[in-house]
Short mmCIF file of C-alpha atoms and ligand atoms in Angstrom, two decimals:
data_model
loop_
_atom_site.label_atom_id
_atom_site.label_comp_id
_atom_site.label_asym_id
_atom_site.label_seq_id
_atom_site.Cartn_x
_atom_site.Cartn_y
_atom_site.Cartn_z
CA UNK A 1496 0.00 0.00 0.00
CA UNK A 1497 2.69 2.34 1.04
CA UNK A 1498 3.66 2.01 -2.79
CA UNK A 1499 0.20 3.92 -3.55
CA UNK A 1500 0.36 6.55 -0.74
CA UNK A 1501 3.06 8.95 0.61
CA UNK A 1502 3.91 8.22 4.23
CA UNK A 1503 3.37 11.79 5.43
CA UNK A 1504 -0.15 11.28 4.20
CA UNK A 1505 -0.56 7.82 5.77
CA UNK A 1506 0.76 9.18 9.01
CA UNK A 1507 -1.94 12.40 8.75
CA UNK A 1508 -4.19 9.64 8.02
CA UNK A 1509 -4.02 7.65 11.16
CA UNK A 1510 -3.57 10.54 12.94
CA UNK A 1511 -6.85 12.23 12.46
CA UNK A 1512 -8.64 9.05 12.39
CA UNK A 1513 -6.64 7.76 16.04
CA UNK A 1514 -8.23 11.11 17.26
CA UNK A 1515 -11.46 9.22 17.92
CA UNK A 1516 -9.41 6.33 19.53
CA UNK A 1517 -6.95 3.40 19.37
CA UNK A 1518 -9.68 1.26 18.82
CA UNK A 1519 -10.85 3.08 15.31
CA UNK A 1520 -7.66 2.19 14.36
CA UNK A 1521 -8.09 -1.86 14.76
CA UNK A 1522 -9.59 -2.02 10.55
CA UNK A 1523 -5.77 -0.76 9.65
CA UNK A 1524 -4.17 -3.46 11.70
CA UNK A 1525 -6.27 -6.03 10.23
CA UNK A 1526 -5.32 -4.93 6.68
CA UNK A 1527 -1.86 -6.07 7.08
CA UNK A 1528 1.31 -6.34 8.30
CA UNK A 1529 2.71 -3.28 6.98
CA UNK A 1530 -0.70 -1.25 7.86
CA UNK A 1531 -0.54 -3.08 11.30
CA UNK A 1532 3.09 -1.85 11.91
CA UNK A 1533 2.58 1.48 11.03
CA UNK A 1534 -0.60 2.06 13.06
CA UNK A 1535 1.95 0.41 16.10
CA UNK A 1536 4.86 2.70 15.45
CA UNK A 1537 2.05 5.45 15.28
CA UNK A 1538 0.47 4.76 18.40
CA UNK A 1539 4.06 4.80 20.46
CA UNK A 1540 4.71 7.56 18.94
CA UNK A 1541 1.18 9.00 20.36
CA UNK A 1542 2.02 7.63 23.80
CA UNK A 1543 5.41 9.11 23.79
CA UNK A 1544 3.61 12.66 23.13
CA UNK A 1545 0.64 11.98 25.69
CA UNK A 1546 3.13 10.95 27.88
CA UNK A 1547 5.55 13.96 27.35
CA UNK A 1548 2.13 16.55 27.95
CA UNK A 1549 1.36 14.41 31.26
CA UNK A 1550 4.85 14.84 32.52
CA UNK A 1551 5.01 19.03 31.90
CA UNK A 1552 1.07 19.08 33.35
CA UNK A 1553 2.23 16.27 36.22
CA UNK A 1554 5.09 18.51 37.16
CA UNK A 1555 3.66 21.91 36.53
CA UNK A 1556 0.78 20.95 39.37
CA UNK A 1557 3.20 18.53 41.54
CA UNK A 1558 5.39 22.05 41.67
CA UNK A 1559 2.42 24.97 42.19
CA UNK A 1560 -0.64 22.85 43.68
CA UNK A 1561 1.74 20.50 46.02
CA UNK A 1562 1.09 16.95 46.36
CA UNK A 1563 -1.70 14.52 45.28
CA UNK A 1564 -2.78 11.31 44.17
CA UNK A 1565 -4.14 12.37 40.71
CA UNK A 1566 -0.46 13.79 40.17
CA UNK A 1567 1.09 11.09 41.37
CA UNK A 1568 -0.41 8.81 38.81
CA UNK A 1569 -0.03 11.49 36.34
CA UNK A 1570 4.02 11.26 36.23
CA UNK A 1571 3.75 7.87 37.10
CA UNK A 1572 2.33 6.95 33.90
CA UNK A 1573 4.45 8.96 31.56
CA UNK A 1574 7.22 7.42 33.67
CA UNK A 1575 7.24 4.58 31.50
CA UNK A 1576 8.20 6.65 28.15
CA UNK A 1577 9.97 9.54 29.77
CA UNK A 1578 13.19 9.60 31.76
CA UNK A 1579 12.48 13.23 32.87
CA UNK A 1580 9.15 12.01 34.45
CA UNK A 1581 10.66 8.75 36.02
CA UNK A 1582 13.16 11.16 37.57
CA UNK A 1583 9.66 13.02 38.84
CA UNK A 1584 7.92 10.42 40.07
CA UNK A 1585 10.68 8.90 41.93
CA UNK A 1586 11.63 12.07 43.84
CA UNK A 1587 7.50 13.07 44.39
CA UNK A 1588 7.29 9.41 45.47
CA UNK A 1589 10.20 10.32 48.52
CA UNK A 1590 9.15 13.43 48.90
CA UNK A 1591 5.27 12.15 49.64
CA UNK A 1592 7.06 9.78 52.10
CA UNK A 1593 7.24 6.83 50.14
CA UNK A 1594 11.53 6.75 50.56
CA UNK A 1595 11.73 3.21 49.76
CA UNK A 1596 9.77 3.43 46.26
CA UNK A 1597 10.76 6.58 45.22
CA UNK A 1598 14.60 5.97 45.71
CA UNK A 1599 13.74 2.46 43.36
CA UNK A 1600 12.03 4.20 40.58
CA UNK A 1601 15.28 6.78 41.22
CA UNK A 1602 17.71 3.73 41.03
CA UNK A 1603 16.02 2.58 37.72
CA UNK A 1604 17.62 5.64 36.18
CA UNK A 1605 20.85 4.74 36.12
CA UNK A 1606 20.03 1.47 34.56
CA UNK A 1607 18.79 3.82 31.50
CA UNK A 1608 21.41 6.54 30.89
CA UNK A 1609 25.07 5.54 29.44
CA UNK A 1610 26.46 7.32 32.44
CA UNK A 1611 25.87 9.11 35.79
CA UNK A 1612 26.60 12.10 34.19
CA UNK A 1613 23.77 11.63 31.87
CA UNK A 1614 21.25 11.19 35.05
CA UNK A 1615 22.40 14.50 36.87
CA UNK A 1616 22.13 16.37 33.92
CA UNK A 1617 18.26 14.92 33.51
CA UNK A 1618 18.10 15.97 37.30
CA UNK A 1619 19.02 19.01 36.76
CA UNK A 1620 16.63 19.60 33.41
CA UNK A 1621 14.18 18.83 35.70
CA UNK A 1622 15.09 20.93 38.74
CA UNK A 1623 15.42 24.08 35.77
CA UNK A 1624 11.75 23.41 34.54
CA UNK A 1625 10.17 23.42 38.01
CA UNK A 1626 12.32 27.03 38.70
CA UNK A 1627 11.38 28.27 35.19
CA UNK A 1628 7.71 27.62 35.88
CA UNK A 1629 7.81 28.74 39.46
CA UNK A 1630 6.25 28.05 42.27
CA UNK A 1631 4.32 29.72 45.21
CA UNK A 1632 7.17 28.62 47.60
CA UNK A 1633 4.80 26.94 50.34
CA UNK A 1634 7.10 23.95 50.95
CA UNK A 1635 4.27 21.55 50.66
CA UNK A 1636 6.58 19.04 50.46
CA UNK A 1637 8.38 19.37 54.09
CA UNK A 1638 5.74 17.74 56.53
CA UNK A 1639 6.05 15.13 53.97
CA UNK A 1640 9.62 13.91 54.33
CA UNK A 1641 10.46 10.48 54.63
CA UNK A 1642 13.46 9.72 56.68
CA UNK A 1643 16.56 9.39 54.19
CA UNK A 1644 19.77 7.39 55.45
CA UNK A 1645 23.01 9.20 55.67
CA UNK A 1646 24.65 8.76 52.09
CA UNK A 1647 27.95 6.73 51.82
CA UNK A 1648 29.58 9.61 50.45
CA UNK A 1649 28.53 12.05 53.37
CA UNK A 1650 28.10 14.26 50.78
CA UNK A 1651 31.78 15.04 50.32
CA UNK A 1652 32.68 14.98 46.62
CA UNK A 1653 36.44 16.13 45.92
CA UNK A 1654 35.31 16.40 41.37
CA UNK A 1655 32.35 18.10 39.42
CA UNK A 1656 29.44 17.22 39.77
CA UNK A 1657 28.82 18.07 43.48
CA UNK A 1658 26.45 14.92 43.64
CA UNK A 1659 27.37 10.58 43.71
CA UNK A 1660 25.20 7.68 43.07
CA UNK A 1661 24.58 7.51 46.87
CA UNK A 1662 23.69 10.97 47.68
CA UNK A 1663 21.57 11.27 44.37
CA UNK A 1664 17.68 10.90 45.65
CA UNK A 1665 18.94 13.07 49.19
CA UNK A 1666 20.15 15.40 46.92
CA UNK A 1667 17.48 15.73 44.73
CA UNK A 1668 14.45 15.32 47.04
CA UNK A 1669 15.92 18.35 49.38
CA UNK A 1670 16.15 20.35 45.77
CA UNK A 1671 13.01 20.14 44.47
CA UNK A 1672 11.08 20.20 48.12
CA UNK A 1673 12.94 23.34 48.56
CA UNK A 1674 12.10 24.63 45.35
CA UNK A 1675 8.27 23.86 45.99
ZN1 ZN B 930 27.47 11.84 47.24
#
């Protein structure tokens, strides 16, 4: 089929008629494998970008509105396509008083970067985007506080960045409650 339509126009096509739903889509996967492939690489495509608006709307209200369930699931759920939000939800999930989880979903970052470097700077990405969009400053976040161990490190670093594996939720979770 592809043969008989340009790809841009395929892709326009499944995007205005996945509009109504994934499941308006299911006549294209049943045409065949090609259709069926293309409607799949649409649709994570579609999730990526749902998941991307979650995260910015997740953090925007986790930030200004303080904490909440509804948020919660909000990052959460764009966790799974979006490193930014993982690093969210992880430090939310500490700073709501879930330590244990939060410093899991925290640890699960450094399977998914080539190098701790690569995580800080995400950290940091985030820490900027909360700052640029402000916040009212009402430390929501402090009651909250889950009792974090003393890191290995003690949070002596002698080379750039100022931050280690071991002190990277602590350091995090006192940023961004700080910043809230
Ligand atoms: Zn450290």
């Amino acid at each position: 089929m592809s043969s008989y339509i340009p790809i841009p126009l395929v892709t326009e096509i499944l995007r205005r008629i996945g509009q109504y739903g994934f499941r308006e889509l299911g006549p294209f996967i049943a045409a065949g494998p090609v259709w069926a492939e293309m409607v799949f690489s649409y649709d994570v495509c579609l999730l990526a970008q749902n998941n991307t608006a979650k995260y910015v709307e997740g953090l925007r209200r986790a930030a200004q509105d303080g904490p909440s369930v509804e948020i919660l699931d909000m990052v959460g759920e764009a966790a799974v396509t979006n490193i930014h939000s993982r690093f969210a939800f992880g430090v939310l999930l500490v700073c709501c008083g879930s330590t244990n989880d939060g410093k899991r979903v925290l640890n699960t970052i450094f399977e998914k970067v080539p190098n701790f470097l690569e995580a800080v700077n995400i950290a940091e990405q985030v820490v900027a985007a909360i700052r640029d969009m402000g916040t009212p400053g009402r430390h929501t976040y402090r009651g909250f506080r889950g009792l974090i161990d003393i890191p290995e490190c003690r949070l002596i670093h002698h080379t750039a960045p100022d931050v280690c594996p071991s002190c990277f939720a602590l350091t995090y979770v006192f940023k961004i409650s700080d910043l809230c």
